[in-house]
């Protein structure tokens, strides 16, 4: 299981890439990300930005 940014990008391709790696629908992955971000006092935004910088393109 390798993590890559998705070529089907909405913002940076991070949620799409994580969804592909986990084998779930990309829309469901993005919705789960939003829910987790609001539930964890917006720490998901920092994690998203870090992954955006670290994850390679496919």
mmCIF file of the C-alpha atoms, coordinates in Angstrom:
data_MODEL
# 
_entry.id   MODEL 
# 
loop_
_atom_site.group_PDB 
_atom_site.id 
_atom_site.type_symbol 
_atom_site.label_atom_id 
_atom_site.label_alt_id 
_atom_site.label_comp_id 
_atom_site.label_asym_id 
_atom_site.label_entity_id 
_atom_site.label_seq_id 
_atom_site.pdbx_PDB_ins_code 
_atom_site.Cartn_x 
_atom_site.Cartn_y 
_atom_site.Cartn_z 
_atom_site.occupancy 
_atom_site.B_iso_or_equiv 
_atom_site.pdbx_formal_charge 
_atom_site.auth_seq_id 
_atom_site.auth_comp_id 
_atom_site.auth_asym_id 
_atom_site.auth_atom_id 
_atom_site.pdbx_PDB_model_num 
ATOM 1  C CA . UNK A 1 1  ? 0.000   0.000  0.000   1.00 0.00 ? 1  UNK A CA 1 
ATOM 2  C CA . UNK A 1 2  ? 1.788   3.097  -1.258  1.00 0.00 ? 2  UNK A CA 1 
ATOM 3  C CA . UNK A 1 3  ? 0.522   6.610  -0.625  1.00 0.00 ? 3  UNK A CA 1 
ATOM 4  C CA . UNK A 1 4  ? 0.360   8.917  -3.614  1.00 0.00 ? 4  UNK A CA 1 
ATOM 5  C CA . UNK A 1 5  ? -1.607  12.061 -4.341  1.00 0.00 ? 5  UNK A CA 1 
ATOM 6  C CA . UNK A 1 6  ? -4.596  11.327 -6.514  1.00 0.00 ? 6  UNK A CA 1 
ATOM 7  C CA . UNK A 1 7  ? -4.704  12.608 -10.066 1.00 0.00 ? 7  UNK A CA 1 
ATOM 8  C CA . UNK A 1 8  ? -8.411  13.312 -9.431  1.00 0.00 ? 8  UNK A CA 1 
ATOM 9  C CA . UNK A 1 9  ? -7.674  16.448 -7.399  1.00 0.00 ? 9  UNK A CA 1 
ATOM 10 C CA . UNK A 1 10 ? -10.135 18.729 -5.679  1.00 0.00 ? 10 UNK A CA 1 
ATOM 11 C CA . UNK A 1 11 ? -7.531  20.745 -3.758  1.00 0.00 ? 11 UNK A CA 1 
ATOM 12 C CA . UNK A 1 12 ? -4.256  18.869 -3.463  1.00 0.00 ? 12 UNK A CA 1 
ATOM 13 C CA . UNK A 1 13 ? -5.121  15.221 -4.080  1.00 0.00 ? 13 UNK A CA 1 
ATOM 14 C CA . UNK A 1 14 ? -4.382  14.107 -0.516  1.00 0.00 ? 14 UNK A CA 1 
ATOM 15 C CA . UNK A 1 15 ? -7.877  12.860 0.431   1.00 0.00 ? 15 UNK A CA 1 
ATOM 16 C CA . UNK A 1 16 ? -8.261  11.159 -2.937  1.00 0.00 ? 16 UNK A CA 1 
ATOM 17 C CA . UNK A 1 17 ? -4.898  9.441  -2.552  1.00 0.00 ? 17 UNK A CA 1 
ATOM 18 C CA . UNK A 1 18 ? -5.695  8.262  0.973   1.00 0.00 ? 18 UNK A CA 1 
ATOM 19 C CA . UNK A 1 19 ? -9.073  6.980  -0.230  1.00 0.00 ? 19 UNK A CA 1 
ATOM 20 C CA . UNK A 1 20 ? -7.452  5.040  -3.076  1.00 0.00 ? 20 UNK A CA 1 
ATOM 21 C CA . UNK A 1 21 ? -4.916  3.512  -0.679  1.00 0.00 ? 21 UNK A CA 1 
ATOM 22 C CA . UNK A 1 22 ? -7.671  2.471  1.744   1.00 0.00 ? 22 UNK A CA 1 
ATOM 23 C CA . UNK A 1 23 ? -9.925  1.194  -1.039  1.00 0.00 ? 23 UNK A CA 1 
ATOM 24 C CA . UNK A 1 24 ? -12.898 3.460  -0.287  1.00 0.00 ? 24 UNK A CA 1 
ATOM 25 C CA . UNK A 1 25 ? -14.865 5.899  -2.426  1.00 0.00 ? 25 UNK A CA 1 
ATOM 26 C CA . UNK A 1 26 ? -13.106 9.257  -2.833  1.00 0.00 ? 26 UNK A CA 1 
ATOM 27 C CA . UNK A 1 27 ? -16.209 11.233 -1.909  1.00 0.00 ? 27 UNK A CA 1 
ATOM 28 C CA . UNK A 1 28 ? -16.619 9.214  1.277   1.00 0.00 ? 28 UNK A CA 1 
ATOM 29 C CA . UNK A 1 29 ? -12.958 9.804  2.115   1.00 0.00 ? 29 UNK A CA 1 
ATOM 30 C CA . UNK A 1 30 ? -13.365 13.550 1.664   1.00 0.00 ? 30 UNK A CA 1 
ATOM 31 C CA . UNK A 1 31 ? -16.518 13.626 3.805   1.00 0.00 ? 31 UNK A CA 1 
ATOM 32 C CA . UNK A 1 32 ? -14.772 11.640 6.550   1.00 0.00 ? 32 UNK A CA 1 
ATOM 33 C CA . UNK A 1 33 ? -11.852 14.071 6.419   1.00 0.00 ? 33 UNK A CA 1 
ATOM 34 C CA . UNK A 1 34 ? -14.169 17.062 6.908   1.00 0.00 ? 34 UNK A CA 1 
ATOM 35 C CA . UNK A 1 35 ? -15.948 15.374 9.813   1.00 0.00 ? 35 UNK A CA 1 
ATOM 36 C CA . UNK A 1 36 ? -12.646 14.449 11.486  1.00 0.00 ? 36 UNK A CA 1 
ATOM 37 C CA . UNK A 1 37 ? -11.255 17.953 10.939  1.00 0.00 ? 37 UNK A CA 1 
ATOM 38 C CA . UNK A 1 38 ? -14.226 19.595 12.659  1.00 0.00 ? 38 UNK A CA 1 
ATOM 39 C CA . UNK A 1 39 ? -14.139 16.969 15.406  1.00 0.00 ? 39 UNK A CA 1 
ATOM 40 C CA . UNK A 1 40 ? -10.465 17.478 16.226  1.00 0.00 ? 40 UNK A CA 1 
ATOM 41 C CA . UNK A 1 41 ? -10.374 21.284 16.505  1.00 0.00 ? 41 UNK A CA 1 
ATOM 42 C CA . UNK A 1 42 ? -9.080  21.759 12.948  1.00 0.00 ? 42 UNK A CA 1 
ATOM 43 C CA . UNK A 1 43 ? -5.843  19.818 13.456  1.00 0.00 ? 43 UNK A CA 1 
ATOM 44 C CA . UNK A 1 44 ? -6.759  17.996 10.240  1.00 0.00 ? 44 UNK A CA 1 
ATOM 45 C CA . UNK A 1 45 ? -5.881  21.139 8.292   1.00 0.00 ? 45 UNK A CA 1 
ATOM 46 C CA . UNK A 1 46 ? -2.289  20.985 9.527   1.00 0.00 ? 46 UNK A CA 1 
ATOM 47 C CA . UNK A 1 47 ? -2.092  17.256 8.783   1.00 0.00 ? 47 UNK A CA 1 
ATOM 48 C CA . UNK A 1 48 ? -3.503  17.848 5.281   1.00 0.00 ? 48 UNK A CA 1 
ATOM 49 C CA . UNK A 1 49 ? -0.912  20.552 4.560   1.00 0.00 ? 49 UNK A CA 1 
ATOM 50 C CA . UNK A 1 50 ? 1.927   18.328 5.774   1.00 0.00 ? 50 UNK A CA 1 
ATOM 51 C CA . UNK A 1 51 ? 0.733   15.407 3.654   1.00 0.00 ? 51 UNK A CA 1 
ATOM 52 C CA . UNK A 1 52 ? 0.348   17.730 0.671   1.00 0.00 ? 52 UNK A CA 1 
ATOM 53 C CA . UNK A 1 53 ? 4.049   18.571 0.965   1.00 0.00 ? 53 UNK A CA 1 
ATOM 54 C CA . UNK A 1 54 ? 5.252   15.026 1.744   1.00 0.00 ? 54 UNK A CA 1 
ATOM 55 C CA . UNK A 1 55 ? 3.149   12.758 -0.504  1.00 0.00 ? 55 UNK A CA 1 
ATOM 56 C CA . UNK A 1 56 ? 4.600   12.230 -3.988  1.00 0.00 ? 56 UNK A CA 1 
ATOM 57 C CA . UNK A 1 57 ? 2.623   12.578 -7.221  1.00 0.00 ? 57 UNK A CA 1 
ATOM 58 C CA . UNK A 1 58 ? 1.508   9.370  -8.861  1.00 0.00 ? 58 UNK A CA 1 
# 
